[in-house]
Amino acid sequence: MIVFEHVDKTYANGYKALKDVSLSIEQGEFVAIIGLSGAGKSTLIRTINRMHDITAGKLTVDGVEVNSLRGKALQKFRRNIGMIFQSFNLVTRTTVIKNVLAAKVPELPLWRVIFGIFPEKDCLEALEALDKVGILDKAYTRVDQLSGGQQQRVALARTLAQNPGIILADEPVASLDPVTAKQVMQDFKRINQELKISVLINIHHVDLALQYADRVIGISGGKIVYDGSAESVTKDVLDEIYGGKLEEAV
């Protein structure tokens, strides 16, 4: 369970990105976070794996206070949280399977990392992860030969190879065409349902958020202004989240 208790986040320049955020997210939920650019969506999810430190309040994940973690304890904590970005963050000049195996590097002795020698178990798990996202046939293809949608699936497979309990996705379909975006969202949904992994997606596409998420959190000016089921989102709710500027979100 992820629990925010009166959380604030103020950046060094004085900008307050989160204001008195309180919410709880149960294991296995599929949550979409929506709002205008600058509303605090990315900041919210990046505090969960402590890419950003909170400046007030309390944030716990499975009972562990995130801001109390240091060194190896923080590294171990982050292993349970996968992170997917809009830009894929892949090494494009190498193969798909090598990118997925990168998820195993923190667990390996240095000599294996230097020589690129992975245990058979890790290789099998990498192939299984690729199979789960439907691109097993691309395992030995160079990443730069793949489409954008296929590259995002590689990023998702790499995250699955961590065996995470939580997946955070920061605008994972923003750079994809509408058809491919839906396919990738279907992958997230299937993985959430089949593996019971919590999925939190920061997303601009309101239609996709409402179609695939079980729960929607709306942020405006750093504050939570809506938290409920996708089915309960109305035009009035969207007007409150977007201040009448919904067209800027799609």
PDB file of C-alpha atoms in Angstrom:
ATOM      1  CA  MET A   1       0.000   0.000   0.000  1.00  0.00           C
ATOM      2  CA  ILE A   2       1.143   3.532  -0.862  1.00  0.00           C
ATOM      3  CA  VAL A   3       0.057   6.186   1.623  1.00  0.00           C
ATOM      4  CA  PHE A   4       0.478   9.959   1.314  1.00  0.00           C
ATOM      5  CA  GLU A   5      -0.265  11.913   4.488  1.00  0.00           C
ATOM      6  CA  HIS A   6      -0.415  15.689   4.098  1.00  0.00           C
ATOM      7  CA  VAL A   7       2.506  15.635   1.654  1.00  0.00           C
ATOM      8  CA  ASP A   8       4.044  18.830   0.260  1.00  0.00           C
ATOM      9  CA  LYS A   9       6.811  19.169  -2.286  1.00  0.00           C
ATOM     10  CA  THR A  10       8.561  22.499  -2.736  1.00  0.00           C
ATOM     11  CA  TYR A  11      11.439  22.797  -5.198  1.00  0.00           C
ATOM     12  CA  ALA A  12      14.622  24.793  -4.555  1.00  0.00           C
ATOM     13  CA  ASN A  13      13.307  27.709  -6.616  1.00  0.00           C
ATOM     14  CA  GLY A  14      10.328  28.002  -4.260  1.00  0.00           C
ATOM     15  CA  TYR A  15       7.784  26.384  -6.586  1.00  0.00           C
ATOM     16  CA  LYS A  16       5.296  24.280  -4.620  1.00  0.00           C
ATOM     17  CA  ALA A  17       4.444  21.268  -6.776  1.00  0.00           C
ATOM     18  CA  LEU A  18       2.390  19.306  -4.226  1.00  0.00           C
ATOM     19  CA  LYS A  19       0.140  20.836  -1.581  1.00  0.00           C
ATOM     20  CA  ASP A  20      -1.260  18.835   1.341  1.00  0.00           C
ATOM     21  CA  VAL A  21      -1.686  15.601  -0.648  1.00  0.00           C
ATOM     22  CA  SER A  22      -3.350  12.751   1.249  1.00  0.00           C
ATOM     23  CA  LEU A  23      -4.339   9.504  -0.458  1.00  0.00           C
ATOM     24  CA  SER A  24      -3.946   5.734  -0.204  1.00  0.00           C
ATOM     25  CA  ILE A  25      -3.353   3.311  -3.080  1.00  0.00           C
ATOM     26  CA  GLU A  26      -3.968  -0.383  -2.507  1.00  0.00           C
ATOM     27  CA  GLN A  27      -1.817  -3.149  -3.955  1.00  0.00           C
ATOM     28  CA  GLY A  28      -3.026  -4.179  -7.406  1.00  0.00           C
ATOM     29  CA  GLU A  29      -4.837  -0.963  -8.320  1.00  0.00           C
ATOM     30  CA  PHE A  30      -4.594   0.595 -11.777  1.00  0.00           C
ATOM     31  CA  VAL A  31      -4.522   4.358 -11.221  1.00  0.00           C
ATOM     32  CA  ALA A  32      -4.374   7.128 -13.822  1.00  0.00           C
ATOM     33  CA  ILE A  33      -3.223  10.574 -12.725  1.00  0.00           C
ATOM     34  CA  ILE A  34      -4.551  13.404 -14.881  1.00  0.00           C
ATOM     35  CA  GLY A  35      -4.229  17.179 -14.968  1.00  0.00           C
ATOM     36  CA  LEU A  36      -2.664  20.031 -16.889  1.00  0.00           C
ATOM     37  CA  SER A  37       1.081  20.275 -17.477  1.00  0.00           C
ATOM     38  CA  GLY A  38       2.674  21.612 -14.312  1.00  0.00           C
ATOM     39  CA  ALA A  39      -0.187  20.436 -12.116  1.00  0.00           C
ATOM     40  CA  GLY A  40       2.076  18.061 -10.160  1.00  0.00           C
ATOM     41  CA  LYS A  41       1.428  14.723 -11.877  1.00  0.00           C
ATOM     42  CA  SER A  42       5.063  13.775 -12.492  1.00  0.00           C
ATOM     43  CA  THR A  43       6.137  15.036  -9.096  1.00  0.00           C
ATOM     44  CA  LEU A  44       3.513  12.873  -7.408  1.00  0.00           C
ATOM     45  CA  ILE A  45       4.668   9.599  -8.917  1.00  0.00           C
ATOM     46  CA  ARG A  46       8.365  10.463  -8.624  1.00  0.00           C
ATOM     47  CA  THR A  47       8.098  10.910  -4.876  1.00  0.00           C
ATOM     48  CA  ILE A  48       7.007   7.273  -4.560  1.00  0.00           C
ATOM     49  CA  ASN A  49      10.403   5.887  -5.621  1.00  0.00           C
ATOM     50  CA  ARG A  50      12.111   8.955  -4.169  1.00  0.00           C
ATOM     51  CA  MET A  51      13.352  10.425  -7.403  1.00  0.00           C
ATOM     52  CA  HIS A  52      12.068  13.555  -5.644  1.00  0.00           C
ATOM     53  CA  ASP A  53      12.094  14.005  -1.878  1.00  0.00           C
ATOM     54  CA  ILE A  54       8.988  15.350  -0.188  1.00  0.00           C
ATOM     55  CA  THR A  55       9.418  18.485   1.927  1.00  0.00           C
ATOM     56  CA  ALA A  56       6.563  17.983   4.389  1.00  0.00           C
ATOM     57  CA  GLY A  57       4.183  15.263   5.489  1.00  0.00           C
ATOM     58  CA  LYS A  58       4.713  11.512   5.392  1.00  0.00           C
ATOM     59  CA  LEU A  59       4.923   9.006   2.525  1.00  0.00           C
ATOM     60  CA  THR A  60       4.993   5.275   3.191  1.00  0.00           C
ATOM     61  CA  VAL A  61       5.131   2.278   0.864  1.00  0.00           C
ATOM     62  CA  ASP A  62       4.198  -1.059   2.443  1.00  0.00           C
ATOM     63  CA  GLY A  63       4.730   0.510   5.850  1.00  0.00           C
ATOM     64  CA  VAL A  64       8.208   1.860   5.043  1.00  0.00           C
ATOM     65  CA  GLU A  65       8.691   5.620   5.385  1.00  0.00           C
ATOM     66  CA  VAL A  66      10.306   6.497   2.064  1.00  0.00           C
ATOM     67  CA  ASN A  67      12.252   9.575   3.156  1.00  0.00           C
ATOM     68  CA  SER A  68      13.946   7.631   5.945  1.00  0.00           C
ATOM     69  CA  LEU A  69      15.741   5.293   3.516  1.00  0.00           C
ATOM     70  CA  ARG A  70      19.440   5.658   2.785  1.00  0.00           C
ATOM     71  CA  GLY A  71      22.141   3.815   0.844  1.00  0.00           C
ATOM     72  CA  LYS A  72      21.571   0.105   0.259  1.00  0.00           C
ATOM     73  CA  ALA A  73      18.165   0.206   1.929  1.00  0.00           C
ATOM     74  CA  LEU A  74      17.010   2.781  -0.621  1.00  0.00           C
ATOM     75  CA  GLN A  75      18.476   0.754  -3.504  1.00  0.00           C
ATOM     76  CA  LYS A  76      16.687  -2.384  -2.312  1.00  0.00           C
ATOM     77  CA  PHE A  77      13.441  -0.458  -1.920  1.00  0.00           C
ATOM     78  CA  ARG A  78      13.672   0.862  -5.475  1.00  0.00           C
ATOM     79  CA  ARG A  79      14.110  -2.649  -6.847  1.00  0.00           C
ATOM     80  CA  ASN A  80      10.431  -3.265  -6.045  1.00  0.00           C
ATOM     81  CA  ILE A  81       9.344  -0.228  -8.058  1.00  0.00           C
ATOM     82  CA  GLY A  82       9.595  -0.184 -11.835  1.00  0.00           C
ATOM     83  CA  MET A  83       9.773   3.161 -13.648  1.00  0.00           C
ATOM     84  CA  ILE A  84       8.816   3.766 -17.271  1.00  0.00           C
ATOM     85  CA  PHE A  85       9.406   7.046 -19.091  1.00  0.00           C
ATOM     86  CA  GLN A  86       8.047   8.718 -22.211  1.00  0.00           C
ATOM     87  CA  SER A  87      11.500   8.559 -23.839  1.00  0.00           C
ATOM     88  CA  PHE A  88      11.886   4.754 -23.246  1.00  0.00           C
ATOM     89  CA  ASN A  89      15.451   5.136 -21.824  1.00  0.00           C
ATOM     90  CA  LEU A  90      16.868   2.255 -23.853  1.00  0.00           C
ATOM     91  CA  VAL A  91      20.334   1.606 -25.263  1.00  0.00           C
ATOM     92  CA  THR A  92      19.331   1.688 -28.917  1.00  0.00           C
ATOM     93  CA  ARG A  93      22.588   0.319 -30.385  1.00  0.00           C
ATOM     94  CA  THR A  94      22.275  -3.039 -28.691  1.00  0.00           C
ATOM     95  CA  THR A  95      19.738  -5.855 -28.701  1.00  0.00           C
ATOM     96  CA  VAL A  96      16.351  -6.002 -27.062  1.00  0.00           C
ATOM     97  CA  ILE A  97      17.312  -8.816 -24.690  1.00  0.00           C
ATOM     98  CA  LYS A  98      20.421  -6.965 -23.494  1.00  0.00           C
ATOM     99  CA  ASN A  99      18.234  -3.994 -22.629  1.00  0.00           C
ATOM    100  CA  VAL A 100      15.887  -6.211 -20.635  1.00  0.00           C
ATOM    101  CA  LEU A 101      18.797  -7.916 -18.885  1.00  0.00           C
ATOM    102  CA  ALA A 102      19.945  -4.490 -17.695  1.00  0.00           C
ATOM    103  CA  ALA A 103      17.284  -4.879 -14.996  1.00  0.00           C
ATOM    104  CA  LYS A 104      19.369  -7.692 -13.504  1.00  0.00           C
ATOM    105  CA  VAL A 105      22.658  -5.760 -13.300  1.00  0.00           C
ATOM    106  CA  PRO A 106      22.241  -4.487  -9.708  1.00  0.00           C
ATOM    107  CA  GLU A 107      21.976  -8.085  -8.484  1.00  0.00           C
ATOM    108  CA  LEU A 108      25.076  -9.396 -10.282  1.00  0.00           C
ATOM    109  CA  PRO A 109      28.752  -9.653  -9.294  1.00  0.00           C
ATOM    110  CA  LEU A 110      30.914  -7.015 -10.964  1.00  0.00           C
ATOM    111  CA  TRP A 111      32.747  -9.541 -13.163  1.00  0.00           C
ATOM    112  CA  ARG A 112      29.492 -10.659 -14.772  1.00  0.00           C
ATOM    113  CA  VAL A 113      28.547  -7.054 -15.498  1.00  0.00           C
ATOM    114  CA  ILE A 114      31.966  -6.298 -17.034  1.00  0.00           C
ATOM    115  CA  PHE A 115      31.914  -9.326 -19.344  1.00  0.00           C
ATOM    116  CA  GLY A 116      28.166  -9.275 -19.991  1.00  0.00           C
ATOM    117  CA  ILE A 117      27.740 -12.843 -18.761  1.00  0.00           C
ATOM    118  CA  PHE A 118      24.271 -13.394 -17.338  1.00  0.00           C
ATOM    119  CA  PRO A 119      23.055 -16.521 -15.514  1.00  0.00           C
ATOM    120  CA  GLU A 120      20.727 -18.769 -17.486  1.00  0.00           C
ATOM    121  CA  LYS A 121      17.945 -18.027 -15.000  1.00  0.00           C
ATOM    122  CA  ASP A 122      18.175 -14.301 -15.727  1.00  0.00           C
ATOM    123  CA  CYS A 123      18.154 -14.900 -19.480  1.00  0.00           C
ATOM    124  CA  LEU A 124      15.036 -17.068 -19.202  1.00  0.00           C
ATOM    125  CA  GLU A 125      13.289 -14.448 -17.079  1.00  0.00           C
ATOM    126  CA  ALA A 126      14.168 -11.768 -19.639  1.00  0.00           C
ATOM    127  CA  LEU A 127      12.689 -13.873 -22.428  1.00  0.00           C
ATOM    128  CA  GLU A 128       9.570 -14.515 -20.341  1.00  0.00           C
ATOM    129  CA  ALA A 129       9.180 -10.769 -19.782  1.00  0.00           C
ATOM    130  CA  LEU A 130       9.389 -10.153 -23.527  1.00  0.00           C
ATOM    131  CA  ASP A 131       6.803 -12.861 -24.105  1.00  0.00           C
ATOM    132  CA  LYS A 132       4.440 -11.157 -21.640  1.00  0.00           C
ATOM    133  CA  VAL A 133       4.477  -7.978 -23.733  1.00  0.00           C
ATOM    134  CA  GLY A 134       4.241  -9.799 -27.060  1.00  0.00           C
ATOM    135  CA  ILE A 135       7.667  -9.142 -28.578  1.00  0.00           C
ATOM    136  CA  LEU A 136       9.585 -12.332 -27.841  1.00  0.00           C
ATOM    137  CA  ASP A 137      10.364 -12.591 -31.556  1.00  0.00           C
ATOM    138  CA  LYS A 138      12.331  -9.316 -31.305  1.00  0.00           C
ATOM    139  CA  ALA A 139      14.667 -10.530 -28.536  1.00  0.00           C
ATOM    140  CA  TYR A 140      17.823 -10.431 -30.681  1.00  0.00           C
ATOM    141  CA  THR A 141      16.863  -7.410 -32.790  1.00  0.00           C
ATOM    142  CA  ARG A 142      18.656  -4.099 -32.271  1.00  0.00           C
ATOM    143  CA  VAL A 143      16.438  -1.609 -30.466  1.00  0.00           C
ATOM    144  CA  ASP A 144      16.962   1.096 -33.088  1.00  0.00           C
ATOM    145  CA  GLN A 145      15.190  -1.154 -35.618  1.00  0.00           C
ATOM    146  CA  LEU A 146      11.963  -1.156 -33.590  1.00  0.00           C
ATOM    147  CA  SER A 147       8.947   1.132 -33.741  1.00  0.00           C
ATOM    148  CA  GLY A 148       8.154   3.487 -30.870  1.00  0.00           C
ATOM    149  CA  GLY A 149       5.462   1.160 -29.564  1.00  0.00           C
ATOM    150  CA  GLN A 150       7.810  -1.813 -29.645  1.00  0.00           C
ATOM    151  CA  GLN A 151      10.482   0.187 -27.803  1.00  0.00           C
ATOM    152  CA  GLN A 152       8.010   1.062 -25.056  1.00  0.00           C
ATOM    153  CA  ARG A 153       7.197  -2.636 -24.760  1.00  0.00           C
ATOM    154  CA  VAL A 154      10.914  -3.332 -24.323  1.00  0.00           C
ATOM    155  CA  ALA A 155      10.960  -0.771 -21.507  1.00  0.00           C
ATOM    156  CA  LEU A 156       7.958  -2.494 -19.952  1.00  0.00           C
ATOM    157  CA  ALA A 157       9.611  -5.908 -20.270  1.00  0.00           C
ATOM    158  CA  ARG A 158      12.769  -4.549 -18.630  1.00  0.00           C
ATOM    159  CA  THR A 159      10.643  -3.344 -15.738  1.00  0.00           C
ATOM    160  CA  LEU A 160       8.887  -6.714 -15.449  1.00  0.00           C
ATOM    161  CA  ALA A 161      12.305  -8.411 -15.250  1.00  0.00           C
ATOM    162  CA  GLN A 162      12.766  -6.612 -11.910  1.00  0.00           C
ATOM    163  CA  ASN A 163       9.738  -8.515 -10.555  1.00  0.00           C
ATOM    164  CA  PRO A 164       8.283  -5.272  -9.166  1.00  0.00           C
ATOM    165  CA  GLY A 165       5.246  -4.872  -6.964  1.00  0.00           C
ATOM    166  CA  ILE A 166       4.640  -1.365  -8.328  1.00  0.00           C
ATOM    167  CA  ILE A 167       5.045   0.152 -11.787  1.00  0.00           C
ATOM    168  CA  LEU A 168       5.208   3.935 -12.191  1.00  0.00           C
ATOM    169  CA  ALA A 169       4.774   5.278 -15.719  1.00  0.00           C
ATOM    170  CA  ASP A 170       5.441   8.922 -16.581  1.00  0.00           C
ATOM    171  CA  GLU A 171       3.591   9.768 -19.808  1.00  0.00           C
ATOM    172  CA  PRO A 172       4.371   6.340 -21.341  1.00  0.00           C
ATOM    173  CA  VAL A 173       2.210   6.833 -24.453  1.00  0.00           C
ATOM    174  CA  ALA A 174       2.679  10.574 -25.063  1.00  0.00           C
ATOM    175  CA  SER A 175       4.999  10.066 -28.045  1.00  0.00           C
ATOM    176  CA  LEU A 176       2.993   7.243 -29.647  1.00  0.00           C
ATOM    177  CA  ASP A 177       0.312   7.359 -32.310  1.00  0.00           C
ATOM    178  CA  PRO A 178      -3.289   6.710 -31.122  1.00  0.00           C
ATOM    179  CA  VAL A 179      -3.432   3.060 -32.229  1.00  0.00           C
ATOM    180  CA  THR A 180      -0.081   2.176 -30.694  1.00  0.00           C
ATOM    181  CA  ALA A 181      -0.942   4.113 -27.512  1.00  0.00           C
ATOM    182  CA  LYS A 182      -4.024   1.940 -27.030  1.00  0.00           C
ATOM    183  CA  GLN A 183      -1.997  -1.231 -27.579  1.00  0.00           C
ATOM    184  CA  VAL A 184       0.545  -0.187 -24.939  1.00  0.00           C
ATOM    185  CA  MET A 185      -2.227   0.739 -22.494  1.00  0.00           C
ATOM    186  CA  GLN A 186      -3.729  -2.704 -23.075  1.00  0.00           C
ATOM    187  CA  ASP A 187      -0.352  -4.203 -22.104  1.00  0.00           C
ATOM    188  CA  PHE A 188      -0.348  -2.220 -18.867  1.00  0.00           C
ATOM    189  CA  LYS A 189      -3.914  -3.294 -18.110  1.00  0.00           C
ATOM    190  CA  ARG A 190      -3.245  -6.973 -18.795  1.00  0.00           C
ATOM    191  CA  ILE A 191      -0.105  -6.990 -16.661  1.00  0.00           C
ATOM    192  CA  ASN A 192      -1.963  -5.238 -13.858  1.00  0.00           C
ATOM    193  CA  GLN A 193      -4.755  -7.809 -13.949  1.00  0.00           C
ATOM    194  CA  GLU A 194      -2.677 -10.941 -14.469  1.00  0.00           C
ATOM    195  CA  LEU A 195       0.272 -10.165 -12.172  1.00  0.00           C
ATOM    196  CA  LYS A 196      -1.566  -7.990  -9.605  1.00  0.00           C
ATOM    197  CA  ILE A 197       1.098  -5.294  -9.942  1.00  0.00           C
ATOM    198  CA  SER A 198       0.051  -1.802  -8.868  1.00  0.00           C
ATOM    199  CA  VAL A 199       0.204   0.528 -11.884  1.00  0.00           C
ATOM    200  CA  LEU A 200       0.251   4.314 -11.561  1.00  0.00           C
ATOM    201  CA  ILE A 201       0.245   6.191 -14.850  1.00  0.00           C
ATOM    202  CA  ASN A 202       0.690   9.923 -15.294  1.00  0.00           C
ATOM    203  CA  ILE A 203      -1.156  10.547 -18.554  1.00  0.00           C
ATOM    204  CA  HIS A 204      -2.317  13.470 -20.698  1.00  0.00           C
ATOM    205  CA  HIS A 205      -4.810  11.434 -22.736  1.00  0.00           C
ATOM    206  CA  VAL A 206      -8.001  11.643 -20.690  1.00  0.00           C
ATOM    207  CA  ASP A 207      -9.847   9.231 -22.969  1.00  0.00           C
ATOM    208  CA  LEU A 208      -7.216   6.533 -22.364  1.00  0.00           C
ATOM    209  CA  ALA A 209      -7.228   7.196 -18.618  1.00  0.00           C
ATOM    210  CA  LEU A 210     -10.992   6.709 -18.473  1.00  0.00           C
ATOM    211  CA  GLN A 211     -10.908   3.638 -20.715  1.00  0.00           C
ATOM    212  CA  TYR A 212      -8.182   1.645 -18.968  1.00  0.00           C
ATOM    213  CA  ALA A 213      -7.791   2.831 -15.378  1.00  0.00           C
ATOM    214  CA  ASP A 214      -9.922   1.598 -12.500  1.00  0.00           C
ATOM    215  CA  ARG A 215      -9.301   4.773 -10.520  1.00  0.00           C
ATOM    216  CA  VAL A 216      -8.576   8.331 -11.581  1.00  0.00           C
ATOM    217  CA  ILE A 217      -6.778  10.969  -9.542  1.00  0.00           C
ATOM    218  CA  GLY A 218      -7.114  14.543 -10.776  1.00  0.00           C
ATOM    219  CA  ILE A 219      -4.532  17.163  -9.804  1.00  0.00           C
ATOM    220  CA  SER A 220      -4.807  20.915 -10.193  1.00  0.00           C
ATOM    221  CA  GLY A 221      -2.219  23.338  -8.859  1.00  0.00           C
ATOM    222  CA  GLY A 222      -0.569  20.637  -6.789  1.00  0.00           C
ATOM    223  CA  LYS A 223      -3.789  19.655  -5.014  1.00  0.00           C
ATOM    224  CA  ILE A 224      -5.920  16.538  -5.390  1.00  0.00           C
ATOM    225  CA  VAL A 225      -9.272  17.746  -6.715  1.00  0.00           C
ATOM    226  CA  TYR A 226     -10.720  14.366  -7.735  1.00  0.00           C
ATOM    227  CA  ASP A 227     -10.144  10.815  -6.553  1.00  0.00           C
ATOM    228  CA  GLY A 228     -12.618   8.178  -7.647  1.00  0.00           C
ATOM    229  CA  SER A 229     -13.607   5.611 -10.230  1.00  0.00           C
ATOM    230  CA  ALA A 230     -13.172   6.247 -13.932  1.00  0.00           C
ATOM    231  CA  GLU A 231     -16.905   5.661 -14.398  1.00  0.00           C
ATOM    232  CA  SER A 232     -17.716   8.550 -12.059  1.00  0.00           C
ATOM    233  CA  VAL A 233     -15.733  11.178 -13.986  1.00  0.00           C
ATOM    234  CA  THR A 234     -18.146  13.758 -15.411  1.00  0.00           C
ATOM    235  CA  LYS A 235     -17.739  16.923 -17.447  1.00  0.00           C
ATOM    236  CA  ASP A 236     -17.978  18.948 -14.240  1.00  0.00           C
ATOM    237  CA  VAL A 237     -15.149  16.895 -12.723  1.00  0.00           C
ATOM    238  CA  LEU A 238     -12.978  17.466 -15.793  1.00  0.00           C
ATOM    239  CA  ASP A 239     -13.748  21.183 -15.706  1.00  0.00           C
ATOM    240  CA  GLU A 240     -12.537  21.302 -12.100  1.00  0.00           C
ATOM    241  CA  ILE A 241      -9.342  19.377 -12.922  1.00  0.00           C
ATOM    242  CA  TYR A 242      -8.533  21.324 -16.084  1.00  0.00           C
ATOM    243  CA  GLY A 243     -10.073  24.686 -15.296  1.00  0.00           C
ATOM    244  CA  GLY A 244     -11.980  24.630 -18.565  1.00  0.00           C
ATOM    245  CA  LYS A 245      -8.790  23.900 -20.549  1.00  0.00           C
ATOM    246  CA  LEU A 246      -9.363  20.222 -21.304  1.00  0.00           C
ATOM    247  CA  GLU A 247      -8.269  20.736 -24.917  1.00  0.00           C
ATOM    248  CA  GLU A 248      -4.735  21.358 -23.638  1.00  0.00           C
ATOM    249  CA  ALA A 249      -4.605  17.836 -22.225  1.00  0.00           C
ATOM    250  CA  VAL A 250      -5.145  15.940 -25.466  1.00  0.00           C
TER     251      VAL A 250
END
